[in-house]
Tab-separated table of C-alpha atoms in Angstrom:
chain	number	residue	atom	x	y	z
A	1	UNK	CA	28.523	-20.913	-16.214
A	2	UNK	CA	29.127	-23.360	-19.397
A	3	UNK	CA	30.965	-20.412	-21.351
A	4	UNK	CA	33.030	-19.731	-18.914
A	5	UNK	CA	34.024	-23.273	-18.330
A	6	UNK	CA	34.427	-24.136	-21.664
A	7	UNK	CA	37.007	-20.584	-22.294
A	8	UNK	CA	39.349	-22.851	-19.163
A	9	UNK	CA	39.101	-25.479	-20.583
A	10	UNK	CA	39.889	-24.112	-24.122
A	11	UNK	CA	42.985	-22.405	-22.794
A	12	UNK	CA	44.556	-24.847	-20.373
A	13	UNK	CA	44.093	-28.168	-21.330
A	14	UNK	CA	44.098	-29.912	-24.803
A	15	UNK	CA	40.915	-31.818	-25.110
A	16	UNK	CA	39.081	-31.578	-28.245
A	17	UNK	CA	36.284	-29.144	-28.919
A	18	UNK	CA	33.364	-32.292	-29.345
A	19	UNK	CA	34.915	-33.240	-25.606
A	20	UNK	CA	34.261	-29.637	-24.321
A	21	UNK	CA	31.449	-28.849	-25.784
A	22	UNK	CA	29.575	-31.830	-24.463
A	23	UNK	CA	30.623	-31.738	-20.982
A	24	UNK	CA	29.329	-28.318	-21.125
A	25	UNK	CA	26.198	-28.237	-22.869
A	26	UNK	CA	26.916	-25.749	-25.904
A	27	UNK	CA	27.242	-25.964	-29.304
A	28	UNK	CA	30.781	-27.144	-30.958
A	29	UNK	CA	30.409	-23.735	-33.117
A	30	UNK	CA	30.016	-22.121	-29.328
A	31	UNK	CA	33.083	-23.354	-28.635
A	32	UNK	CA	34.756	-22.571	-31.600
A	33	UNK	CA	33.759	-19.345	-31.303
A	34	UNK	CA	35.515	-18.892	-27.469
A	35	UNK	CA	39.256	-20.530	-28.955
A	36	UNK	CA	38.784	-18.328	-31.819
A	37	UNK	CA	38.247	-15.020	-29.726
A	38	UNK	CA	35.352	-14.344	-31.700
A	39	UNK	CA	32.562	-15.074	-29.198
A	40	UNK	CA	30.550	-12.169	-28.708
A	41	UNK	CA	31.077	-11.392	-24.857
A	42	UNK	CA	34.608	-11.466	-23.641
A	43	UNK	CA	34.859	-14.160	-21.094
A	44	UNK	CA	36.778	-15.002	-17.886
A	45	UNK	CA	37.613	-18.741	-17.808
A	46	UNK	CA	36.259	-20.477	-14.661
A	47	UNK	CA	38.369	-23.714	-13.128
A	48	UNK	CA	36.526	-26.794	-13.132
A	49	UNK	CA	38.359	-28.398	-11.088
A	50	UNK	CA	38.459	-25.710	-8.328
A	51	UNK	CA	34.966	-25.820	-8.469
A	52	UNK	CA	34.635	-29.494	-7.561
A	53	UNK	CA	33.707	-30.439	-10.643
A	54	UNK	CA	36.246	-32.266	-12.617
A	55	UNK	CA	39.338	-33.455	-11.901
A	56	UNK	CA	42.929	-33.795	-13.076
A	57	UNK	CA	43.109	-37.554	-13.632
A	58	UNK	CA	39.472	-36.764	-15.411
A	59	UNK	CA	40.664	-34.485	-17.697
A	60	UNK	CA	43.860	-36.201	-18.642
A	61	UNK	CA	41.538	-39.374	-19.202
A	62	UNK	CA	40.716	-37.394	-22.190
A	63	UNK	CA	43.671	-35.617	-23.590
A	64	UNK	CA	45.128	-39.167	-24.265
A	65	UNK	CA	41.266	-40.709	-25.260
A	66	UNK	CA	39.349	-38.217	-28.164
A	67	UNK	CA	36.465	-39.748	-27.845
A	68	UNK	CA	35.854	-40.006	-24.054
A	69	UNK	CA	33.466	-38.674	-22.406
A	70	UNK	CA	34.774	-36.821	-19.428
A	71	UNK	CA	32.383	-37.087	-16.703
A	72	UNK	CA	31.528	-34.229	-14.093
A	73	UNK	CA	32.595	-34.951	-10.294
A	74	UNK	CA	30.199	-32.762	-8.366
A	75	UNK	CA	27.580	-31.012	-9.914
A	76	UNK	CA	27.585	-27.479	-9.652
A	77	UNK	CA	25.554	-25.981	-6.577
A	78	UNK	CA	22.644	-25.073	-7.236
A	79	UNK	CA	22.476	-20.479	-6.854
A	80	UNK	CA	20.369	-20.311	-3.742
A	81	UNK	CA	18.931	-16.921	-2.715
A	82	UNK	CA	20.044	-15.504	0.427
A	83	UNK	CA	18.096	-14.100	3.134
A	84	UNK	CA	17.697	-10.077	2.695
A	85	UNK	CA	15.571	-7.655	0.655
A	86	UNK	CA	13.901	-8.667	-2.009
A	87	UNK	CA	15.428	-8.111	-5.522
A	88	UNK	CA	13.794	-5.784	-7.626
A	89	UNK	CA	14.975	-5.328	-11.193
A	90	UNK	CA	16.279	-1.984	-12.000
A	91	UNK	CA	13.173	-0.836	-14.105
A	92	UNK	CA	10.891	-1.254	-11.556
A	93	UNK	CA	12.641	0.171	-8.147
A	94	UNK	CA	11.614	3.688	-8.708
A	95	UNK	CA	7.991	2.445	-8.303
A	96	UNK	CA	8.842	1.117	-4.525
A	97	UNK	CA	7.502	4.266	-3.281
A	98	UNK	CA	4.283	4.407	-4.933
A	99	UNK	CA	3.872	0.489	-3.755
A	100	UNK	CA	4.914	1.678	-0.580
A	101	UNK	CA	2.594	4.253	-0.235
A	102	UNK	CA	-0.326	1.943	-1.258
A	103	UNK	CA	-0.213	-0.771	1.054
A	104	UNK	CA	-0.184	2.631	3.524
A	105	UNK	CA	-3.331	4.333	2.781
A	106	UNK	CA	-5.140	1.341	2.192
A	107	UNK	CA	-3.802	-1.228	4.684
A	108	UNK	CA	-2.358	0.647	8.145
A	109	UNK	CA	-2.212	-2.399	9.809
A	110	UNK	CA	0.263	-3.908	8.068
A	111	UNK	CA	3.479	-3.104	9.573
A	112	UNK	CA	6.677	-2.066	8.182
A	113	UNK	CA	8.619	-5.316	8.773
A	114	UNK	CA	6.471	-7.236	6.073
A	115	UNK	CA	6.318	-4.049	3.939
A	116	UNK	CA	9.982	-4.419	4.107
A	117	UNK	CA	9.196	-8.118	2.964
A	118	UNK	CA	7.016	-7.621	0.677
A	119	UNK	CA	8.528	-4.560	-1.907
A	120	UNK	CA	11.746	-5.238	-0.966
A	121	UNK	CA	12.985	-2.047	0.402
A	122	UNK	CA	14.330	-0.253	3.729
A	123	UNK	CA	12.201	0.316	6.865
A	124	UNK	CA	13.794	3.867	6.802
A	125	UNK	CA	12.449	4.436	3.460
A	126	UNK	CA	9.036	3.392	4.608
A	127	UNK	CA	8.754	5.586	7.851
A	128	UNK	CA	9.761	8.693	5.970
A	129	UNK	CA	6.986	7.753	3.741
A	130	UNK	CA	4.503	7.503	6.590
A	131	UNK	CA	5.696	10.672	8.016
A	132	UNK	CA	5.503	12.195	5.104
A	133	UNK	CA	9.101	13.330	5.100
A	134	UNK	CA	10.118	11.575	1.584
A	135	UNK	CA	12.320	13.669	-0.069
A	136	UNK	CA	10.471	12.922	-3.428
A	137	UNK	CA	7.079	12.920	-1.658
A	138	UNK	CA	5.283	15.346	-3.847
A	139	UNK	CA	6.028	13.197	-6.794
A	140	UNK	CA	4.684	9.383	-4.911
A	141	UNK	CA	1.212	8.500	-5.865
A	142	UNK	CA	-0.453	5.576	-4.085
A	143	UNK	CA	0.007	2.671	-6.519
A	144	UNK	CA	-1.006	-1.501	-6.128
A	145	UNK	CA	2.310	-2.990	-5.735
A	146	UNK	CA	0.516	-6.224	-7.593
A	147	UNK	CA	-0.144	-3.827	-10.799
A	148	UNK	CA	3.312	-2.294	-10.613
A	149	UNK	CA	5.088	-5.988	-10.661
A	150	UNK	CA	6.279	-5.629	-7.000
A	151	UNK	CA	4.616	-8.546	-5.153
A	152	UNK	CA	2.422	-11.096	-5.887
A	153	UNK	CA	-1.678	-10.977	-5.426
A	154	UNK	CA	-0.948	-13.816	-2.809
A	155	UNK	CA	1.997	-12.218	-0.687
A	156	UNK	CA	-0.154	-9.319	-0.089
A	157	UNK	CA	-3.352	-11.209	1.079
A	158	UNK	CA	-1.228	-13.123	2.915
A	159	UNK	CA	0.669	-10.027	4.616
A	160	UNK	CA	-2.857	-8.104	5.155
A	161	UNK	CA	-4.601	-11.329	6.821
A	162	UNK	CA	-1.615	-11.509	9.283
A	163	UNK	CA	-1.555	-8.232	10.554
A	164	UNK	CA	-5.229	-7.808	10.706
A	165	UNK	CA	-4.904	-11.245	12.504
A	166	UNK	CA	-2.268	-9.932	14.884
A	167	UNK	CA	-4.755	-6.597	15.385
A	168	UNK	CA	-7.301	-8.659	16.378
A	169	UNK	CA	-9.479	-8.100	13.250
A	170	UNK	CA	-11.175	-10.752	10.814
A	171	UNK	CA	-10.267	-10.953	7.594
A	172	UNK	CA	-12.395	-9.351	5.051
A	173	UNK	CA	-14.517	-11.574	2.665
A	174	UNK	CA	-15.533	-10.779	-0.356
A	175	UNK	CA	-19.385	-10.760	-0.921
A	176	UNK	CA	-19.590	-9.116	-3.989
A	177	UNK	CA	-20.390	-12.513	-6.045
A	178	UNK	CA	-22.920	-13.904	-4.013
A	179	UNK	CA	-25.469	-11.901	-5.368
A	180	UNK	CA	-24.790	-13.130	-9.013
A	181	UNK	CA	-23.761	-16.561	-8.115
A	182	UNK	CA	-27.393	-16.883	-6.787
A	183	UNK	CA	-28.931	-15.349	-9.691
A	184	UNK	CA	-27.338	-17.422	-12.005
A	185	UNK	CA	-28.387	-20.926	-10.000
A	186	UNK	CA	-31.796	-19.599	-9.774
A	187	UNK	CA	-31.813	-18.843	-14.211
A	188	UNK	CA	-29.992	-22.311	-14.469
A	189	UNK	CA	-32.733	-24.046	-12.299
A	190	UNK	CA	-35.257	-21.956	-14.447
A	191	UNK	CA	-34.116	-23.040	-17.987
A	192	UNK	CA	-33.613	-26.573	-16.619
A	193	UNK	CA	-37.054	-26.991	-15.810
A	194	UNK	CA	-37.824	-25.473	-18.667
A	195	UNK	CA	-36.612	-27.802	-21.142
A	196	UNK	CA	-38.147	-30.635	-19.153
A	197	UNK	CA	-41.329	-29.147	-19.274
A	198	UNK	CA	-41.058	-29.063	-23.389
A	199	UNK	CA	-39.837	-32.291	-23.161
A	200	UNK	CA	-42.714	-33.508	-21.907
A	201	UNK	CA	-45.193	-31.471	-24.075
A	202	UNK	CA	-43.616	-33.045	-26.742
A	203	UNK	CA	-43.168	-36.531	-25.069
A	204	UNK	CA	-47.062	-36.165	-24.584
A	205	UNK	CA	-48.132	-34.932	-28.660
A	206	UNK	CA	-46.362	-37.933	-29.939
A	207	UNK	CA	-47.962	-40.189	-27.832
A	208	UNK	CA	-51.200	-38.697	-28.615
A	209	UNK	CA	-50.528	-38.985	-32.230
A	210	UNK	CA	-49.876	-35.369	-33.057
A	211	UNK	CA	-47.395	-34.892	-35.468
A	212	UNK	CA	-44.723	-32.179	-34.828
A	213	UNK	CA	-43.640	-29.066	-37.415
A	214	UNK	CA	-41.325	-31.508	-40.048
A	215	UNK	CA	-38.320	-29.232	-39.486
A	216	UNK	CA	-38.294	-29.920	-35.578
A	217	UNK	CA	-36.762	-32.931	-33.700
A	218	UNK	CA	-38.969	-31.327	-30.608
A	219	UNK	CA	-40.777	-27.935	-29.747
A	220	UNK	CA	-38.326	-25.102	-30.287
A	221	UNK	CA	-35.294	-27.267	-31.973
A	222	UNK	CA	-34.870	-27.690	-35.160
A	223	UNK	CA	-33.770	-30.539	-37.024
A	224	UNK	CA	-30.369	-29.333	-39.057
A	225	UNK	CA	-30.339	-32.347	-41.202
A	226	UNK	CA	-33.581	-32.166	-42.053
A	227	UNK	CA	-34.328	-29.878	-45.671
């Protein structure tokens, strides 16, 4: 929190605004702006040195030195996320249901722990689903969670190949490619046999002195620097 740094160290300690503003990344107009009161969010100052970060001897290094360079102690820890729920940003919580309901209809298997996991919301929530017993159940239709921004294409394959796992069921695999992956091979094998074919027709007229059409290089291509 560089603002909030910089508004301590603003109010309790006299170091210049170059010192402050470098040791916490802004702008010396940011800075300005904070000692002036004219920064547009109000801000609590946060204690550097409480946090570990600077110290007293540090900072009075460069009350009696302008130009030093105070240097941080600790830097800060890093904001780790703790185990729980799965944060969902306000916008998109009242979709949870219709994610919810989704992964129901088409995936039964998957249980409600890692639905839980996965959109980030109470098992309660998800049996009254199932049971149908939703207070706002007339208004839930069955939505993909990866459309609605609730989970990632990945977590859900992932989820859905572990309980189908667990229930003793392979994995599905998509075959709806192979069809056109073969069709395409066999048209790519097709044209390239093609062009050696012409390749050799024309390989063959030169050689027997024939004299290709003046505006092609060989059967079928044309020569675009020729006029």
């Amino acid at each position: 929190m560089p603002h909030a740094t910089a508004a301590w160290l603003v109010e309790n300690t006299s170091l210049t605004f170059e010192q402050i503003a470098e040791f916490c990344g802004l702008h010396i107009l940011e800075v300005q702006a904070i000692a002036d009161d004219t920064a547009a969010t109000k801000l609590t100052g946060r204690d550097p040195v409480r946090a570990g970060e600077l110290t007293h001897e540090e900072i009075e290094k460069g009350q009696k030195d302008s130009s030093y360079a105070l240097q941080m102690h600790k830097a800060p820890d890093p904001v780790r996320r703790t185990k729980g729920p799965r944060y969902t940003p306000v916008s998109k919580r009242q979709d949870k249901p219709d994610g919810i309901a989704w992964i129901i209809k088409n995936h039964p298997e998957v249980s409600d722990g890692q639905i839980s996991k996965l959109i980030g919301t109470t098992r309660t929530t998800i049996a009254a689903i199932r049971d149908r017993t939703h207070w706002n159940m007339a208004n839930i239709t069955p939505k993909d969670p990866v459309t609605l921004g609730l989970t990632s294409q990945r977590e859900l394959d992932a989820s859905i190949a572990k309980a189908q796992k667990a229930a003793g069921a392979a994995a599905p695999t998509d075959e709806r490619f192979e069809s056109d992956r073969d069709a395409l091979i066999e048209q790519l094998r097709h044209e390239r046999e093609q062009h050696a074919r012409e390749a050799e027709a024309a390989l063959a007229a030169a050689e027997a002195g024939d004299e290709a059409p003046s505006d092609e290089i060989v059967p079928g291509i044309r020569d675009p620097f020729r006029r």
